[in-house]
């Protein structure tokens, strides 16, 4: 995915261009060490042409062994400078464009278990991936003048099961932990693909809980965030389509009344605030209308309603953007892919797109 630049949208670029003249510092978290996170990071940042075009510096929060194993399998010479996480040597590493903050495993037997031929969710890898993100978030909260402060976070995939095994089940995914740590009340998952944008009204919750979570306020907040996010992406007057919850958007109440009681009032509320939102539309047809250019973004009521069309159309090119955070956060749209981990089969396209979108948002020049 290639994003064009619009330098008129200065946005968050003042810190870099106006104060330090340094390229933006981007935090990249490895995700689960047993998954494909290290591989897609190595393939993305190991591409010299891509890295040069980014015009950024990178702190990779992860472990050395998966990085070296991925580089060896892909035939890529190690290109990063490595320092132990928390080391005072970190400040001297700022001269390098890619620095690995190595979180060495605390358990001596862990590498053999985690990097086995058949990796799977494990307590140790869950705790490691949780700590990678915690440390990246902490660094983004440094003083704005601190040269060690990243201004965006790009996250490789984690295993929700591994997080639960490590005792972090209260956070179903990256989005929920980020919202908690930044004390952000309105955070939504938004997916940006070359030909489709989707935002979710609810995220990682059981389907049975979705109707109870949908309120006029939640949906109207989602519509507002979609409007604001599209404007950040260069769409001046976003046209927003809102899905119904039930089949055929309730069929005038015959198949459910959520549309009439909750979704329609939320759309009307957004319209009174000058937002071009329409619906509710049947989810089985509205994505086709968006693909034809009639809408700039579709709001889905639950996870799979929005993710199925995104992953069907752009599995290796879509980017997950966390709308509503004070710091830019993006992520590839795929998971840990334990089944292909360590086999040099992972496609880095979505990770490269996530890195590129994060940098463009930081520099206020995203236009997609």
Coordinates of C-alpha atoms in Angstrom, one line a residue:
X1 CA 0.0 0.0 0.0
X2 CA 1.4 3.4 -1.0
X3 CA 0.2 6.6 0.7
X4 CA 0.7 9.9 -1.0
X5 CA 1.9 12.9 0.9
X6 CA 0.1 16.1 1.6
X7 CA 2.5 18.4 3.5
X8 CA -0.3 21.0 4.0
X9 CA -1.7 18.8 6.8
X10 CA 1.0 19.5 9.4
X11 CA -0.7 17.7 12.2
X12 CA 1.8 16.1 14.6
X13 CA 4.9 17.0 12.7
X14 CA 5.8 20.1 14.7
X15 CA 7.8 18.2 17.3
X16 CA 10.1 16.9 14.7
X17 CA 10.3 19.5 12.1
X18 CA 10.0 22.6 14.3
X19 CA 11.9 21.5 17.4
X20 CA 14.6 18.9 16.9
X21 CA 14.7 18.3 13.1
X22 CA 15.2 14.7 13.9
X23 CA 13.3 12.0 11.9
X24 CA 10.3 10.7 13.9
X25 CA 11.1 7.9 16.3
X26 CA 8.7 4.9 15.9
X27 CA 8.2 2.2 18.5
X28 CA 7.7 -1.3 16.9
X29 CA 6.6 -4.1 19.3
X30 CA 7.4 -7.7 18.3
X31 CA 4.2 -9.2 19.5
X32 CA 4.3 -12.9 20.4
X33 CA 7.9 -14.1 20.1
X34 CA 6.6 -17.5 18.9
X35 CA 4.6 -15.9 16.1
X36 CA 5.5 -14.2 12.8
X37 CA 6.1 -10.7 14.4
X38 CA 9.9 -10.9 14.2
X39 CA 9.7 -12.1 10.6
X40 CA 7.5 -9.3 9.3
X41 CA 9.6 -6.7 11.2
X42 CA 12.8 -8.1 9.8
X43 CA 11.4 -8.2 6.3
X44 CA 9.9 -4.7 6.5
X45 CA 12.8 -2.8 8.0
X46 CA 15.4 -5.0 6.3
X47 CA 14.2 -3.6 3.0
X48 CA 16.7 -0.8 2.6
X49 CA 14.6 1.0 0.0
X50 CA 11.5 0.9 2.2
X51 CA 13.5 2.0 5.3
X52 CA 15.1 4.9 3.4
X53 CA 11.7 6.0 2.1
X54 CA 10.3 6.0 5.6
X55 CA 12.6 8.8 6.8
X56 CA 12.2 7.6 10.4
X57 CA 14.1 5.9 13.2
X58 CA 12.8 2.7 14.9
X59 CA 13.0 1.2 18.4
X60 CA 12.1 -2.5 18.2
X61 CA 10.8 -3.8 21.5
X62 CA 11.4 -7.5 21.4
X63 CA 13.9 -10.3 21.8
X64 CA 17.1 -11.0 19.9
X65 CA 16.7 -14.7 19.2
X66 CA 13.5 -14.4 17.0
X67 CA 15.0 -11.4 15.2
X68 CA 18.2 -13.3 14.3
X69 CA 16.3 -16.5 13.4
X70 CA 14.0 -14.6 11.1
X71 CA 16.9 -12.8 9.4
X72 CA 18.8 -16.0 8.9
X73 CA 15.8 -17.7 7.4
X74 CA 15.1 -14.8 5.1
X75 CA 18.8 -14.4 4.0
X76 CA 18.9 -10.8 5.5
X77 CA 22.0 -9.6 7.2
X78 CA 21.2 -8.1 10.7
X79 CA 20.8 -4.4 10.2
X80 CA 19.9 -3.3 13.7
X81 CA 21.9 -2.1 16.7
X82 CA 21.2 -4.1 19.7
X83 CA 21.1 -3.0 23.4
X84 CA 19.5 -4.6 26.4
X85 CA 16.2 -3.0 27.4
X86 CA 16.8 -0.4 30.1
X87 CA 20.5 -0.1 29.4
X88 CA 22.1 3.3 29.8
X89 CA 23.7 2.6 26.4
X90 CA 20.4 3.4 24.7
X91 CA 21.2 7.1 24.4
X92 CA 24.4 6.2 22.4
X93 CA 22.3 4.0 20.1
X94 CA 20.4 7.0 18.8
X95 CA 22.9 7.3 16.0
X96 CA 21.4 4.2 14.4
X97 CA 18.1 4.1 12.5
X98 CA 17.0 0.7 13.9
X99 CA 17.7 -0.2 17.5
X100 CA 16.6 -3.5 19.0
X101 CA 15.7 -3.1 22.7
X102 CA 16.4 -6.7 23.7
X103 CA 14.2 -8.1 26.4
X104 CA 16.2 -11.3 27.1
X105 CA 13.9 -14.1 28.4
X106 CA 14.1 -14.6 32.2
X107 CA 13.6 -18.3 32.0
X108 CA 16.7 -20.2 30.6
X109 CA 14.6 -23.0 29.2
X110 CA 12.1 -20.7 27.5
X111 CA 13.7 -20.3 24.1
X112 CA 13.6 -24.0 23.3
X113 CA 10.0 -24.2 24.3
X114 CA 8.8 -21.0 22.6
X115 CA 10.7 -21.4 19.4
X116 CA 9.8 -25.0 18.8
X117 CA 8.8 -26.5 15.5
X118 CA 5.1 -26.2 16.4
X119 CA 4.7 -23.0 18.4
X120 CA 1.5 -22.3 20.3
X121 CA 0.2 -19.8 22.8
X122 CA 2.3 -20.0 26.0
X123 CA 2.4 -18.1 29.3
X124 CA 6.0 -17.0 28.8
X125 CA 5.5 -15.6 25.3
X126 CA 2.3 -14.0 26.4
X127 CA 4.1 -12.2 29.3
X128 CA 6.9 -11.2 26.9
X129 CA 4.6 -9.7 24.3
X130 CA 2.7 -7.9 27.1
X131 CA 5.9 -6.4 28.4
X132 CA 7.0 -5.2 25.0
X133 CA 3.9 -3.1 24.7
X134 CA 4.0 -1.9 28.2
X135 CA 7.5 -0.6 27.8
X136 CA 6.7 1.0 24.4
X137 CA 3.7 2.8 26.0
X138 CA 5.8 4.0 28.9
X139 CA 8.4 5.4 26.5
X140 CA 5.8 7.3 24.6
X141 CA 4.8 9.0 27.9
X142 CA 8.3 10.5 28.3
X143 CA 8.7 14.3 28.2
X144 CA 8.1 15.7 24.8
X145 CA 11.6 17.0 24.6
X146 CA 13.2 13.6 25.4
X147 CA 14.9 12.1 22.3
X148 CA 14.1 8.6 23.5
X149 CA 10.3 9.3 23.2
X150 CA 8.6 7.5 20.4
X151 CA 5.7 9.4 18.8
X152 CA 3.9 6.4 17.3
X153 CA 3.6 2.7 18.1
X154 CA 3.3 -0.1 15.5
X155 CA 2.4 -3.4 17.0
X156 CA 3.1 -6.9 15.6
X157 CA 0.4 -9.5 16.4
X158 CA -0.1 -10.9 19.9
X159 CA -1.9 -14.0 21.0
X160 CA -4.9 -13.2 23.2
X161 CA -4.8 -16.7 24.6
X162 CA -1.2 -16.3 25.6
X163 CA -2.0 -13.0 27.3
X164 CA -4.7 -14.8 29.3
X165 CA -2.3 -17.6 30.2
X166 CA 0.1 -14.9 31.5
X167 CA -2.6 -13.4 33.7
X168 CA -3.8 -10.5 31.5
X169 CA -7.2 -11.8 30.4
X170 CA -8.7 -8.4 31.4
X171 CA -7.2 -7.0 28.2
X172 CA -8.6 -8.9 25.2
X173 CA -6.1 -7.2 22.8
X174 CA -3.8 -4.3 22.1
X175 CA -6.7 -1.8 21.8
X176 CA -8.0 -2.4 25.3
X177 CA -4.6 -2.2 27.0
X178 CA -3.7 1.0 25.0
X179 CA -7.0 2.6 26.0
X180 CA -6.4 1.8 29.7
X181 CA -2.8 3.0 29.8
X182 CA -3.6 6.3 27.9
X183 CA -6.8 6.8 29.9
X184 CA -8.7 7.2 26.6
X185 CA -12.5 6.8 26.9
X186 CA -13.3 6.7 23.2
X187 CA -11.1 4.3 21.3
X188 CA -12.2 2.3 18.2
X189 CA -10.5 -0.1 15.9
X190 CA -10.4 1.3 12.3
X191 CA -9.1 -0.7 9.3
X192 CA -7.6 1.1 6.4
X193 CA -7.2 -0.8 3.1
X194 CA -6.5 0.4 -0.4
X195 CA -10.2 0.3 -1.4
X196 CA -12.1 0.2 1.9
X197 CA -12.2 1.8 5.3
X198 CA -14.1 0.2 8.2
X199 CA -14.5 1.2 11.9
X200 CA -16.0 -1.1 14.6
X201 CA -18.5 0.0 17.1
X202 CA -17.5 -2.9 19.4
X203 CA -14.2 -4.8 19.4
X204 CA -13.1 -8.1 21.1
X205 CA -16.3 -9.2 22.8
X206 CA -18.4 -12.4 22.5
X207 CA -21.1 -12.0 19.9
X208 CA -23.8 -12.6 22.5
X209 CA -22.7 -9.4 24.4
X210 CA -22.8 -7.1 21.4
X211 CA -26.5 -6.0 21.6
X212 CA -26.1 -5.1 25.2
X213 CA -23.0 -2.9 24.5
X214 CA -24.6 -1.0 21.7
X215 CA -26.0 2.3 22.9
X216 CA -26.9 5.6 21.1
X217 CA -23.9 7.2 22.8
X218 CA -21.4 4.4 21.7
X219 CA -22.6 4.5 18.1
X220 CA -22.6 8.3 17.9
X221 CA -19.1 8.4 19.4
X222 CA -18.0 5.8 16.8
X223 CA -19.5 7.9 14.0
X224 CA -17.7 11.0 15.3
X225 CA -14.4 9.2 15.5
X226 CA -14.9 7.8 12.0
X227 CA -15.5 11.4 10.7
X228 CA -12.4 12.7 12.5
X229 CA -10.2 9.8 11.5
X230 CA -11.1 10.1 7.8
X231 CA -10.3 13.8 7.9
X232 CA -6.9 12.9 9.3
X233 CA -6.5 10.6 6.4
X234 CA -7.2 13.4 3.9
X235 CA -10.9 13.0 3.3
X236 CA -12.3 16.5 3.9
X237 CA -16.0 15.6 4.0
X238 CA -16.3 12.0 4.9
X239 CA -19.4 10.1 3.8
X240 CA -20.2 7.5 6.5
X241 CA -22.3 4.5 6.0
X242 CA -23.6 2.8 9.2
X243 CA -24.5 -0.9 9.3
X244 CA -27.5 -2.4 11.0
X245 CA -27.1 -5.1 13.6
X246 CA -29.7 -7.5 12.4
X247 CA -30.2 -9.2 9.0
X248 CA -31.7 -6.8 6.4
X249 CA -31.0 -4.0 9.0
X250 CA -34.0 -5.3 11.0
X251 CA -36.5 -5.3 8.1
X252 CA -38.6 -2.5 9.6
X253 CA -38.6 -4.2 13.0
X254 CA -39.6 -7.7 11.7
X255 CA -36.0 -9.1 12.4
X256 CA -35.1 -7.0 15.4
X257 CA -35.7 -3.4 16.6
X258 CA -32.1 -2.4 17.5
X259 CA -31.9 -0.3 14.3
X260 CA -35.0 1.7 15.2
X261 CA -34.3 2.1 19.0
X262 CA -30.5 2.7 18.9
X263 CA -28.8 2.9 15.6
X264 CA -31.1 5.4 13.8
X265 CA -31.2 7.8 16.7
X266 CA -27.4 7.7 16.9
X267 CA -27.1 8.5 13.1
X268 CA -29.6 11.4 13.6
X269 CA -27.5 12.7 16.5
X270 CA -24.4 12.7 14.3
X271 CA -26.3 14.5 11.5
X272 CA -27.3 17.3 13.8
X273 CA -23.6 17.8 14.4
X274 CA -22.9 18.3 10.7
X275 CA -21.6 14.8 10.0
X276 CA -22.6 13.1 6.8
X277 CA -23.8 9.7 8.2
X278 CA -26.5 7.6 6.7
X279 CA -28.1 4.2 7.4
X280 CA -28.6 1.8 9.0
X281 CA -27.9 -0.3 6.0
X282 CA -28.0 -4.1 5.6
X283 CA -24.4 -5.3 6.2
X284 CA -24.6 -7.8 3.3
X285 CA -24.8 -5.0 0.7
X286 CA -23.3 -1.8 2.1
X287 CA -19.7 -2.8 1.7
X288 CA -20.2 -3.3 -2.0
X289 CA -21.6 0.3 -2.2
X290 CA -18.5 1.5 -0.4
X291 CA -16.2 -0.3 -2.8
X292 CA -17.9 1.5 -5.6
X293 CA -17.0 4.8 -4.1
X294 CA -20.3 5.9 -2.6
X295 CA -19.0 6.0 0.9
X296 CA -15.6 6.8 2.5
X297 CA -16.0 4.5 5.5
X298 CA -18.4 1.9 6.8
X299 CA -19.2 1.5 10.5
X300 CA -19.8 -2.1 11.5
X301 CA -21.5 -3.1 14.7
X302 CA -19.3 -6.0 15.7
X303 CA -15.9 -7.5 14.9
X304 CA -16.5 -10.1 12.2
X305 CA -19.2 -7.9 10.5
X306 CA -16.4 -5.5 9.6
X307 CA -13.4 -7.7 9.4
X308 CA -14.6 -10.3 7.0
X309 CA -14.9 -7.9 4.0
X310 CA -11.6 -6.2 5.0
X311 CA -9.6 -9.4 5.2
X312 CA -11.3 -10.9 2.1
X313 CA -10.4 -7.9 0.0
X314 CA -7.0 -6.9 1.5
X315 CA -5.6 -9.5 3.8
X316 CA -2.0 -8.6 3.3
X317 CA -2.5 -4.8 2.8
X318 CA -4.9 -3.6 5.4
X319 CA -3.9 -1.7 8.5
X320 CA -5.5 -1.5 11.9
X321 CA -5.5 2.1 13.2
X322 CA -6.5 2.9 16.8
X323 CA -8.8 5.9 16.6
X324 CA -9.1 8.0 19.7
X325 CA -5.7 7.6 21.3
X326 CA -3.3 10.5 22.0
X327 CA -0.5 8.6 20.3
X328 CA -0.6 7.1 16.8
X329 CA -0.9 3.4 16.9
X330 CA -1.1 1.1 13.9
X331 CA -0.9 -2.6 13.3
X332 CA -1.0 -5.2 10.5
X333 CA -4.4 -6.8 10.2
X334 CA -3.3 -10.4 10.6
X335 CA -2.6 -12.5 13.6
X336 CA 0.4 -14.5 15.0
X337 CA 0.1 -17.2 12.4
X338 CA 1.7 -19.8 14.6
X339 CA 1.2 -22.4 11.8
X340 CA 3.8 -20.7 9.6
X341 CA 6.0 -19.1 12.2
X342 CA 9.7 -19.8 11.6
X343 CA 9.2 -21.0 8.1
X344 CA 10.0 -17.8 6.2
X345 CA 6.5 -17.8 4.7
X346 CA 5.0 -14.6 6.2
X347 CA 4.1 -11.7 3.9
X348 CA 5.3 -8.3 5.3
X349 CA 3.0 -6.2 3.2
X350 CA 0.6 -5.4 6.0
X351 CA 3.4 -4.5 8.4
X352 CA 5.0 -2.2 5.9
X353 CA 1.7 -0.5 5.3
X354 CA 1.2 -0.1 9.1
X355 CA 4.6 1.5 9.5
X356 CA 4.1 3.8 6.5
X357 CA 0.7 4.9 7.7
X358 CA 2.0 5.6 11.3
X359 CA 4.8 7.8 9.9
X360 CA 2.5 9.6 7.6
X361 CA 0.0 10.3 10.4
X362 CA 2.7 11.5 12.6
X363 CA 3.9 13.9 9.9
X364 CA 0.4 15.0 9.1
X365 CA 0.7 13.9 5.5
X366 CA -1.5 10.8 5.2
X367 CA -3.8 10.8 2.3
X368 CA -5.5 7.5 1.3

